[in-house]
Short mmCIF file of C-alpha atoms and ligand atoms in Angstrom, two decimals:
data_model
loop_
_atom_site.label_atom_id
_atom_site.label_comp_id
_atom_site.label_asym_id
_atom_site.label_seq_id
_atom_site.Cartn_x
_atom_site.Cartn_y
_atom_site.Cartn_z
CA MET A 601 -29.63 4.44 19.58
CA GLY A 602 -26.96 3.18 16.27
CA THR A 603 -27.01 3.39 12.81
CA LEU A 604 -28.63 0.42 10.65
CA ILE A 605 -27.48 -0.15 7.09
CA THR A 606 -30.58 -2.20 5.69
CA ASN A 607 -30.53 -4.12 2.54
CA GLY A 608 -27.32 -4.23 1.37
CA LYS A 609 -25.35 -7.18 0.05
CA VAL A 610 -22.68 -7.54 2.50
CA VAL A 611 -19.25 -8.76 1.39
CA THR A 612 -16.44 -10.67 3.20
CA ALA A 613 -13.64 -12.38 1.88
CA ARG A 614 -15.45 -16.25 2.18
CA GLU A 615 -19.32 -14.99 1.01
CA THR A 616 -21.70 -12.33 0.12
CA PHE A 617 -24.98 -12.13 1.35
CA ILE A 618 -28.00 -9.43 1.89
CA ALA A 619 -28.26 -8.52 5.43
CA ASP A 620 -28.57 -5.57 7.78
CA VAL A 621 -25.36 -3.92 9.68
CA LEU A 622 -26.00 -2.42 13.24
CA VAL A 623 -23.24 0.06 14.38
CA GLU A 624 -23.28 1.23 17.85
CA GLY A 625 -20.62 2.99 18.96
CA ARG A 626 -17.34 2.67 17.29
CA ALA A 627 -18.30 -0.84 16.19
CA ILE A 628 -20.30 -3.14 14.42
CA ALA A 629 -22.71 -4.64 16.98
CA GLU A 630 -24.69 -6.98 14.44
CA VAL A 631 -25.07 -8.51 11.17
CA ARG A 632 -28.23 -10.34 9.83
CA ALA A 633 -31.20 -9.68 7.87
CA GLY A 634 -34.32 -8.58 9.73
CA ILE A 635 -32.68 -6.28 12.50
CA ASP A 636 -35.84 -4.29 13.98
CA PRO A 637 -35.03 -0.98 12.62
CA ALA A 638 -36.85 1.26 15.50
CA GLY A 639 -35.00 3.92 17.32
CA HIS A 640 -31.81 3.55 14.79
CA THR A 641 -30.54 6.48 12.00
CA ILE A 642 -31.04 4.23 8.70
CA VAL A 643 -28.73 4.10 5.76
CA ASP A 644 -30.72 2.11 2.85
CA ALA A 645 -27.88 0.41 1.02
CA ALA A 646 -30.40 -1.52 -1.48
CA GLY A 647 -28.57 -1.92 -4.61
CA MET A 648 -25.08 -0.94 -2.82
CA LEU A 649 -22.60 -3.31 -1.88
CA VAL A 650 -21.02 -2.94 1.95
CA LEU A 651 -17.48 -3.84 2.15
CA PRO A 652 -15.19 -3.32 4.89
CA GLY A 653 -13.00 -0.31 4.29
CA GLY A 654 -9.92 -0.81 2.35
CA ILE A 655 -6.72 -0.77 4.08
CA ASP A 656 -3.71 0.33 2.13
CA VAL A 657 -0.37 -1.09 3.60
CA HIS A 658 2.15 1.20 1.60
CA THR A 659 2.03 4.58 1.64
CA HIS A 660 4.72 7.54 2.21
CA LEU A 661 3.26 10.57 3.62
CA ASP A 662 5.19 13.48 4.33
CA MET A 663 8.43 11.55 3.36
CA PRO A 664 11.86 13.22 2.85
CA PHE A 665 13.19 12.02 -0.21
CA GLY A 666 16.02 13.03 -3.01
CA GLY A 667 16.13 16.74 -1.15
CA THR A 668 12.27 17.02 -1.44
CA THR A 669 8.97 15.59 0.52
CA SER A 670 6.12 13.83 -0.83
CA ALA A 671 3.37 16.10 -1.75
CA ASP A 672 0.71 14.69 0.32
CA ASP A 673 1.01 15.22 4.18
CA TYR A 674 -0.71 13.27 6.55
CA GLU A 675 -4.20 15.44 6.08
CA TRP A 676 -3.80 15.32 2.69
CA GLY A 677 -2.94 11.94 1.91
CA THR A 678 -5.55 10.51 4.47
CA ARG A 679 -8.17 12.32 3.10
CA ALA A 680 -7.85 11.60 0.03
CA ALA A 681 -7.23 7.91 0.97
CA ALA A 682 -10.78 8.14 2.71
CA ILE A 683 -12.80 9.43 -0.29
CA GLY A 684 -10.89 6.39 -2.11
CA GLY A 685 -12.46 4.24 0.18
CA THR A 686 -9.63 3.42 2.10
CA THR A 687 -10.16 3.80 6.01
CA THR A 688 -6.93 2.43 6.92
CA VAL A 689 -3.22 2.87 5.96
CA ILE A 690 -0.02 1.89 7.16
CA ASP A 691 2.57 3.97 6.49
CA PHE A 692 6.57 3.83 6.79
CA ALA A 693 8.32 5.50 9.47
CA LEU A 694 12.16 6.13 7.85
CA GLN A 695 15.10 5.57 10.12
CA THR A 696 17.73 7.77 9.80
CA ILE A 697 20.87 6.23 9.57
CA GLY A 698 23.34 7.06 12.86
CA LYS A 699 19.81 7.60 14.97
CA ARG A 700 17.90 5.15 16.69
CA MET A 701 14.30 3.76 15.40
CA GLN A 702 12.76 5.47 18.73
CA GLU A 703 13.43 8.85 17.01
CA ALA A 704 11.77 7.84 13.42
CA TYR A 705 8.62 6.35 15.47
CA ALA A 706 8.52 9.76 17.13
CA THR A 707 8.78 11.61 14.37
CA TRP A 708 6.21 10.13 12.29
CA ARG A 709 3.56 10.37 15.21
CA LYS A 710 4.36 13.78 15.18
CA LYS A 711 3.47 14.38 11.22
CA ALA A 712 0.25 12.30 11.93
CA GLU A 713 -1.03 14.17 15.28
CA GLY A 714 -3.97 16.65 14.21
CA LYS A 715 -3.58 15.72 10.61
CA ALA A 716 -4.67 11.89 9.88
CA CYS A 717 -8.52 11.72 8.81
CA ILE A 718 -8.52 8.05 9.29
CA ASP A 719 -6.49 5.39 11.46
CA TYR A 720 -3.23 4.70 10.70
CA ALA A 721 -0.72 2.49 11.77
CA LEU A 722 3.32 2.34 10.95
CA HIS A 723 5.85 0.22 9.90
CA MET A 724 9.76 0.92 10.56
CA ALA A 725 11.74 1.00 7.61
CA VAL A 726 15.34 -0.18 8.97
CA THR A 727 18.46 1.61 7.73
CA ASP A 728 21.07 1.02 10.94
CA LEU A 729 21.19 -1.52 13.33
CA GLY A 730 24.50 0.20 15.30
CA LYS A 731 27.96 -0.48 15.71
CA ASP A 732 27.86 -4.68 15.71
CA GLY A 733 24.10 -4.86 15.79
CA ALA A 734 24.11 -2.75 19.11
CA TRP A 735 20.79 -1.43 18.15
CA ILE A 736 19.09 -4.94 18.02
CA ASP A 737 17.08 -3.98 20.99
CA ASP A 738 15.11 -1.45 18.99
CA VAL A 739 13.08 -4.07 17.21
CA ASP A 740 11.59 -5.15 20.46
CA ALA A 741 10.65 -1.62 21.63
CA MET A 742 8.88 -1.14 18.21
CA VAL A 743 6.90 -4.32 18.88
CA ARG A 744 5.83 -2.74 21.98
CA GLU A 745 4.88 0.35 20.37
CA GLY A 746 2.59 -1.71 18.13
CA ILE A 747 5.11 -1.65 14.96
CA THR A 748 5.34 -5.08 14.18
CA SER A 749 6.47 -4.81 10.72
CA PHE A 750 10.35 -3.66 9.70
CA LYS A 751 11.05 -2.84 6.48
CA ILE A 752 14.20 -3.26 4.39
CA PHE A 753 15.91 -1.91 1.19
CA MET A 754 17.86 -3.93 -0.99
CA ALA A 755 18.14 -1.01 -3.30
CA TYR A 756 19.43 2.82 -2.94
CA PRO A 757 22.78 1.66 -2.04
CA GLY A 758 24.59 4.63 0.13
CA VAL A 759 21.33 5.56 1.06
CA LEU A 760 18.58 3.27 2.48
CA MET A 761 20.32 -0.20 1.06
CA VAL A 762 21.55 -2.60 4.12
CA ASP A 763 23.54 -5.53 3.51
CA ASP A 764 23.14 -9.10 3.41
CA ALA A 765 24.12 -9.50 7.35
CA THR A 766 22.17 -6.73 8.51
CA ILE A 767 19.00 -8.03 6.92
CA PHE A 768 20.17 -11.53 8.47
CA GLU A 769 20.77 -10.25 11.83
CA LEU A 770 17.07 -8.31 11.61
CA MET A 771 15.19 -11.56 10.14
CA GLN A 772 16.77 -13.51 13.06
CA ARG A 773 14.98 -11.10 15.71
CA THR A 774 11.83 -10.85 14.09
CA ALA A 775 12.11 -14.65 13.70
CA GLN A 776 12.27 -14.73 17.66
CA LEU A 777 9.81 -12.26 18.09
CA GLY A 778 6.91 -13.19 15.70
CA ALA A 779 7.21 -9.97 13.80
CA LEU A 780 7.49 -9.54 10.02
CA VAL A 781 10.25 -8.62 7.71
CA CYS A 782 9.34 -6.56 4.63
CA VAL A 783 11.63 -6.14 1.93
CA HIS A 784 12.32 -3.71 -1.21
CA ALA A 785 13.82 -6.58 -3.32
CA GLU A 786 15.89 -4.98 -6.02
CA ASN A 787 20.01 -5.72 -6.57
CA GLY A 788 20.84 -2.09 -5.99
CA THR A 789 24.19 -2.33 -6.70
CA VAL A 790 24.29 -4.03 -9.75
CA ILE A 791 21.26 -1.42 -10.66
CA ASP A 792 23.98 1.68 -9.78
CA ALA A 793 26.45 -0.24 -12.06
CA ILE A 794 23.90 -0.11 -15.22
CA VAL A 795 22.73 3.22 -13.93
CA HIS A 796 26.18 5.01 -14.46
CA GLN A 797 26.57 2.93 -18.04
CA ALA A 798 23.23 4.83 -19.05
CA LEU A 799 24.07 7.97 -17.80
CA ALA A 800 28.07 7.59 -19.68
CA ALA A 801 26.39 6.90 -22.78
CA GLY A 802 23.97 10.04 -22.43
CA LYS A 803 20.56 8.58 -21.87
CA THR A 804 19.45 10.88 -19.20
CA GLY A 805 15.59 10.99 -19.77
CA PRO A 806 12.80 9.33 -17.40
CA LEU A 807 12.14 6.36 -19.61
CA HIS A 808 15.70 5.49 -18.89
CA HIS A 809 14.71 5.11 -15.11
CA ALA A 810 12.76 2.33 -16.45
CA LEU A 811 15.28 0.48 -18.40
CA THR A 812 17.89 0.37 -16.03
CA ARG A 813 16.08 -1.77 -13.42
CA PRO A 814 15.73 -5.05 -15.37
CA THR A 815 13.40 -7.42 -13.85
CA VAL A 816 15.82 -10.26 -13.08
CA ALA A 817 17.55 -7.69 -10.82
CA GLU A 818 14.41 -7.76 -8.62
CA ALA A 819 13.74 -11.61 -8.95
CA GLU A 820 17.23 -12.30 -7.86
CA ALA A 821 16.61 -9.98 -4.68
CA VAL A 822 13.66 -12.03 -4.03
CA HIS A 823 15.53 -15.14 -4.74
CA ARG A 824 18.04 -14.09 -1.93
CA VAL A 825 16.05 -12.64 0.67
CA VAL A 826 14.26 -15.76 0.73
CA ALA A 827 16.82 -17.75 1.54
CA LEU A 828 18.32 -15.30 4.03
CA SER A 829 14.52 -15.78 5.75
CA GLU A 830 15.08 -19.70 5.25
CA LEU A 831 18.32 -19.52 6.94
CA ALA A 832 16.84 -17.44 9.72
CA GLY A 833 13.61 -18.94 10.02
CA ALA A 834 11.81 -15.80 9.51
CA LYS A 835 8.66 -14.91 7.91
CA VAL A 836 9.18 -12.51 5.07
CA TYR A 837 6.85 -9.88 3.11
CA ILE A 838 7.84 -8.57 -0.28
CA VAL A 839 6.24 -5.25 -1.01
CA HIS A 840 5.68 -3.83 -4.76
CA VAL A 841 6.26 -7.02 -6.51
CA SER A 842 5.96 -5.91 -9.77
CA SER A 843 7.00 -8.04 -12.85
CA GLU A 844 6.65 -11.82 -13.34
CA ASP A 845 9.96 -12.91 -13.11
CA ALA A 846 10.04 -11.50 -9.43
CA MET A 847 6.90 -12.81 -8.56
CA ARG A 848 7.90 -16.48 -9.71
CA GLU A 849 9.91 -16.40 -6.72
CA VAL A 850 7.47 -15.90 -4.45
CA GLU A 851 5.37 -18.63 -5.73
CA ALA A 852 8.26 -21.29 -5.81
CA ALA A 853 9.12 -20.11 -1.91
CA ARG A 854 5.32 -20.83 -1.27
CA LYS A 855 5.22 -23.82 -3.17
CA ARG A 856 8.24 -25.43 -0.42
CA GLY A 857 6.33 -23.83 2.06
CA LEU A 858 8.21 -21.30 3.40
CA PRO A 859 6.17 -18.52 5.16
CA VAL A 860 6.66 -15.75 1.93
CA MET A 861 4.06 -13.38 1.16
CA GLY A 862 3.91 -10.22 -1.27
CA GLU A 863 1.90 -7.63 -2.69
CA THR A 864 1.79 -5.71 -5.59
CA CYS A 865 0.49 -2.30 -6.55
CA THR A 866 -2.74 -0.70 -8.95
CA GLN A 867 0.27 0.62 -11.14
CA TYR A 868 1.71 -2.55 -12.06
CA LEU A 869 -1.48 -4.37 -12.86
CA VAL A 870 -2.92 -1.46 -15.20
CA LEU A 871 -0.19 0.84 -16.19
CA SER A 872 3.05 -0.35 -18.76
CA ILE A 873 6.02 1.04 -20.12
CA GLU A 874 4.16 0.62 -23.48
CA ASP A 875 1.35 2.06 -22.75
CA ASP A 876 2.32 4.89 -20.37
CA MET A 877 5.72 5.98 -21.20
CA GLY A 878 8.25 6.99 -24.12
CA LYS A 879 6.30 10.36 -23.94
CA PRO A 880 7.64 13.27 -25.49
CA GLY A 881 9.70 15.89 -23.19
CA PHE A 882 9.64 14.84 -19.77
CA GLU A 883 6.12 13.77 -19.19
CA ASP A 884 7.76 10.29 -18.66
CA ALA A 885 8.77 11.53 -15.30
CA LYS A 886 5.34 11.29 -13.72
CA TYR A 887 5.72 7.40 -13.99
CA VAL A 888 9.36 7.20 -12.34
CA PHE A 889 9.09 4.93 -8.97
CA THR A 890 10.31 2.46 -8.13
CA PRO A 891 10.42 -0.60 -9.33
CA PRO A 892 9.67 1.23 -12.47
CA LEU A 893 7.01 0.05 -14.71
CA ARG A 894 7.41 -2.86 -16.35
CA GLU A 895 6.11 -4.07 -20.06
CA ARG A 896 2.46 -5.25 -20.37
CA LYS A 897 2.89 -8.62 -20.58
CA ASN A 898 3.38 -8.82 -16.74
CA HIS A 899 0.21 -7.62 -16.39
CA ALA A 900 -1.65 -10.79 -17.00
CA PRO A 901 0.59 -13.14 -14.40
CA LEU A 902 0.08 -10.20 -11.67
CA TRP A 903 -3.72 -10.83 -11.76
CA GLU A 904 -3.42 -14.58 -12.12
CA ALA A 905 -1.08 -14.54 -8.89
CA LEU A 906 -3.62 -12.52 -6.51
CA ARG A 907 -6.39 -14.82 -7.68
CA GLN A 908 -4.35 -17.74 -6.81
CA ASP A 909 -3.15 -16.62 -3.51
CA VAL A 910 0.87 -16.28 -4.68
CA LEU A 911 0.29 -12.70 -3.88
CA GLN A 912 -2.13 -11.73 -0.95
CA VAL A 913 -2.45 -7.88 -1.30
CA VAL A 914 -2.58 -5.09 -3.12
CA SER A 915 -1.51 -1.38 -2.24
CA THR A 916 -0.30 1.32 -3.61
CA ASP A 917 3.13 2.66 -2.70
CA HIS A 918 1.56 5.97 -2.63
CA CYS A 919 4.14 8.66 -2.62
CA PRO A 920 3.24 11.57 -4.42
CA PHE A 921 5.35 14.28 -6.39
CA ARG A 922 4.39 17.47 -7.89
CA PHE A 923 5.23 17.45 -11.77
CA ALA A 924 5.80 21.24 -11.85
CA ASP A 925 8.30 21.82 -8.74
CA GLN A 926 9.49 18.06 -8.08
CA LYS A 927 9.59 15.95 -10.57
CA THR A 928 11.64 18.47 -12.43
CA LEU A 929 14.55 18.27 -10.07
CA GLY A 930 15.66 15.53 -12.31
CA LEU A 931 15.81 17.12 -15.55
CA GLY A 932 18.37 16.19 -17.57
CA ASN A 933 19.24 13.40 -15.24
CA PHE A 934 16.74 10.73 -14.62
CA THR A 935 18.52 9.89 -11.16
CA LYS A 936 17.42 13.22 -9.44
CA ILE A 937 13.81 12.61 -10.34
CA PRO A 938 11.98 11.77 -7.02
CA ASN A 939 11.17 8.48 -7.21
CA GLY A 940 7.28 7.91 -6.68
CA GLY A 941 3.41 8.11 -7.94
CA PRO A 942 0.28 8.84 -6.03
CA GLY A 943 -2.22 6.51 -6.36
CA VAL A 944 -4.04 6.12 -2.82
CA GLU A 945 -6.90 7.48 -3.98
CA ASN A 946 -7.53 5.23 -6.98
CA ARG A 947 -6.64 2.08 -5.63
CA MET A 948 -10.21 0.34 -4.58
CA GLN A 949 -11.98 1.41 -7.79
CA LEU A 950 -9.38 0.50 -10.38
CA ILE A 951 -9.06 -2.67 -8.55
CA TYR A 952 -12.50 -3.31 -8.65
CA HIS A 953 -13.45 -2.22 -11.80
CA HIS A 954 -10.24 -4.04 -13.86
CA GLY A 955 -10.92 -7.15 -11.44
CA VAL A 956 -14.32 -7.72 -10.57
CA ASN A 957 -16.06 -6.04 -13.39
CA GLU A 958 -13.40 -7.60 -15.96
CA GLY A 959 -13.61 -11.12 -14.39
CA ARG A 960 -10.32 -11.24 -12.82
CA MET A 961 -10.97 -11.84 -9.70
CA THR A 962 -14.62 -12.20 -7.34
CA LEU A 963 -15.69 -9.78 -5.56
CA GLU A 964 -14.82 -11.82 -2.15
CA ARG A 965 -11.14 -11.73 -3.52
CA PHE A 966 -11.55 -8.06 -4.15
CA VAL A 967 -12.24 -7.80 -0.48
CA GLU A 968 -9.40 -10.15 0.53
CA VAL A 969 -6.63 -8.37 -1.11
CA THR A 970 -7.72 -4.77 -0.35
CA ALA A 971 -8.90 -5.35 3.50
CA GLU A 972 -9.11 -8.54 4.89
CA ALA A 973 -5.60 -10.20 4.23
CA PRO A 974 -3.83 -6.57 4.96
CA ALA A 975 -5.17 -6.52 8.37
CA LYS A 976 -4.36 -10.65 9.10
CA ILE A 977 -0.71 -10.39 7.68
CA PHE A 978 -0.31 -7.31 9.69
CA GLY A 979 -1.77 -7.70 13.24
CA MET A 980 -4.97 -5.63 12.62
CA TYR A 981 -7.49 -8.66 12.48
CA PRO A 982 -10.33 -8.83 13.23
CA ARG A 983 -10.85 -5.19 14.45
CA LYS A 984 -10.17 -4.04 10.82
CA GLY A 985 -10.62 -5.76 7.34
CA VAL A 986 -14.03 -7.77 8.14
CA ILE A 987 -17.96 -7.04 8.49
CA ALA A 988 -18.11 -8.94 11.68
CA ALA A 989 -19.75 -8.12 15.33
CA GLY A 990 -17.15 -6.38 17.08
CA SER A 991 -15.21 -5.55 14.46
CA ASP A 992 -14.70 -1.29 14.11
CA ALA A 993 -17.25 -0.23 12.04
CA ASP A 994 -14.76 0.85 8.77
CA LEU A 995 -17.73 0.48 6.05
CA LEU A 996 -17.91 1.20 2.70
CA ILE A 997 -21.54 1.30 0.83
CA TRP A 998 -19.99 0.94 -2.54
CA ASP A 999 -22.31 1.49 -5.85
CA PRO A 1000 -21.44 -1.07 -8.36
CA GLN A 1001 -23.05 1.13 -10.97
CA ALA A 1002 -21.07 4.37 -10.30
CA GLU A 1003 -19.36 5.58 -13.26
CA TYR A 1004 -16.09 7.80 -12.99
CA THR A 1005 -13.32 8.93 -14.90
CA ILE A 1006 -9.98 9.79 -12.98
CA GLU A 1007 -8.88 13.11 -13.67
CA ALA A 1008 -6.01 15.10 -11.68
CA VAL A 1009 -8.43 18.46 -11.99
CA THR A 1010 -10.71 16.48 -9.57
CA GLN A 1011 -9.03 14.40 -7.25
CA SER A 1012 -7.76 15.07 -3.81
CA MET A 1013 -4.43 13.90 -3.71
CA HIS A 1014 -1.77 16.87 -3.98
CA THR A 1015 -0.32 16.53 -7.54
CA ASP A 1016 -0.60 18.34 -10.63
CA TYR A 1017 -1.52 14.88 -12.46
CA SER A 1018 -3.08 11.79 -12.42
CA ILE A 1019 -0.69 8.44 -13.30
CA PHE A 1020 -4.46 7.49 -14.03
CA GLU A 1021 -5.43 10.01 -16.20
CA GLY A 1022 -8.49 9.32 -18.31
CA PHE A 1023 -9.17 6.17 -16.58
CA LYS A 1024 -12.63 4.95 -16.97
CA VAL A 1025 -14.23 2.82 -13.93
CA LYS A 1026 -17.76 1.29 -13.19
CA GLY A 1027 -18.02 0.93 -9.24
CA ASN A 1028 -17.27 3.70 -6.78
CA VAL A 1029 -17.72 4.16 -3.20
CA ARG A 1030 -20.72 6.31 -2.31
CA GLN A 1031 -20.42 6.57 1.37
CA VAL A 1032 -17.58 5.66 3.84
CA PHE A 1033 -17.81 4.95 7.55
CA SER A 1034 -14.55 5.28 9.75
CA ARG A 1035 -15.40 3.46 13.21
CA ALA A 1036 -19.15 4.18 12.44
CA GLU A 1037 -18.63 8.28 11.77
CA LEU A 1038 -19.75 9.09 8.45
CA VAL A 1039 -16.47 10.53 7.13
CA VAL A 1040 -17.24 10.78 2.72
CA GLU A 1041 -20.41 11.18 1.04
CA ASN A 1042 -20.04 11.22 -2.62
CA GLY A 1043 -16.89 12.13 -2.61
CA ARG A 1044 -16.48 14.97 -0.05
CA PHE A 1045 -14.86 14.49 2.92
CA LEU A 1046 -17.06 15.24 6.00
CA GLY A 1047 -14.97 14.20 9.26
CA LYS A 1048 -12.62 16.27 11.58
CA VAL A 1049 -9.56 16.32 10.53
CA GLY A 1050 -7.30 14.69 13.03
CA ARG A 1051 -9.73 12.66 14.19
CA GLY A 1052 -7.89 9.60 12.71
CA GLU A 1053 -6.32 7.26 15.53
CA TYR A 1054 -2.86 5.59 15.71
CA LEU A 1055 -3.25 1.54 15.55
CA LYS A 1056 -1.06 -0.37 17.90
CA ARG A 1057 -0.51 -3.49 15.85
CA GLU A 1058 -0.45 -6.76 17.28
CA LEU A 1059 1.70 -9.44 15.69
CA GLY A 1060 0.40 -10.68 12.56
CA ALA A 1061 -0.55 -14.15 10.70
CA SER A 1062 0.77 -16.16 7.75
CA VAL A 1063 -1.25 -16.22 5.50
ZN1 ZN B 1436 7.62 2.28 -0.89
#
């Protein structure tokens, strides 16, 4: 018969209640108190929370960047995700300039094949719409493959950045289709000018990565892309909002009723320039990601934005590079440091601890920003992101009393450091079910490598 999770406190984005959860096949069959246990395998969840599996909508697994490749491939990255209580990731397929989106899609499916340990979906990072927009129909083709969100970069000129006209044309098409444009919002050309001035002045260390990317350059790009989306009648999602300045632009757009949504990432909520940078030698390179770490004063407004639904999601932008042989590519020139940090394993525990335990958000809001809202925005709801009859049985048995210290030596991510080294959290995942299969117990991955399935996403909702 099925698996019956008994006596736990079930949490959804709306309520918390004591109930049993019956799992049959790969889905949730029933959620109510007093389900007859006869014939079922029992999982006793007394004293535990039962949460929907986490959804991390922003990862970069096996991604080429700056002459190297992110350190976690699909096997390592998705195993680390599972161990941390994330049962779905949306990774970025990256279009090569001069090549079609179909090729990037095929390349990323191949990277995941036989390796993904949990279910995964893809965004398409668009770098080239062809001469005079000749390849715009690729957008329709991707939607048919279940890729219903398209990322563009307003940063990294000459590498990934697209111009405003390209953004606008992409948005006109996504608006017709009901698809979503996701935006890396930073004014790339102005930042490049500031970077060149810094290098010319001999400011070559990793701290200058942060100091050359001001928050106003992030806010300006959010403002501009909101205007473009308004012109095109498109909905838009701002990825990795890192500063109060940028968040206020999202807030202003939402106050005007525009379909503008946004995420922040774990690191922007708990790390800062003051606390984590300015270390001797090359240590700061571990914290070189984009947008960079900000001043500590940004933390409280970002938490409040999550609470107030100005921002809807917490993701990680997981893009790990080892210190010893990858970050050191930028010794003597911070622009050569691979941009990115490891985080997919620690999102649930850090947001639970610093959010729920420390009174910055309710338990229900925690579930909403880590699972339900991502599922809705990205077209996976109610298959994912909620504990309800008919949904995939992606479930966490969460021990609210468990104490855990984050350390590189015990992590599953393939980096030789943790950006959260020494962080102590209370509340951690005990068991993880992915489509009804027990895949993690007490920090050990029990599933079969390659069991993860590609998720063909529907069009998402505006929330
Ligand atoms: Zn990213």
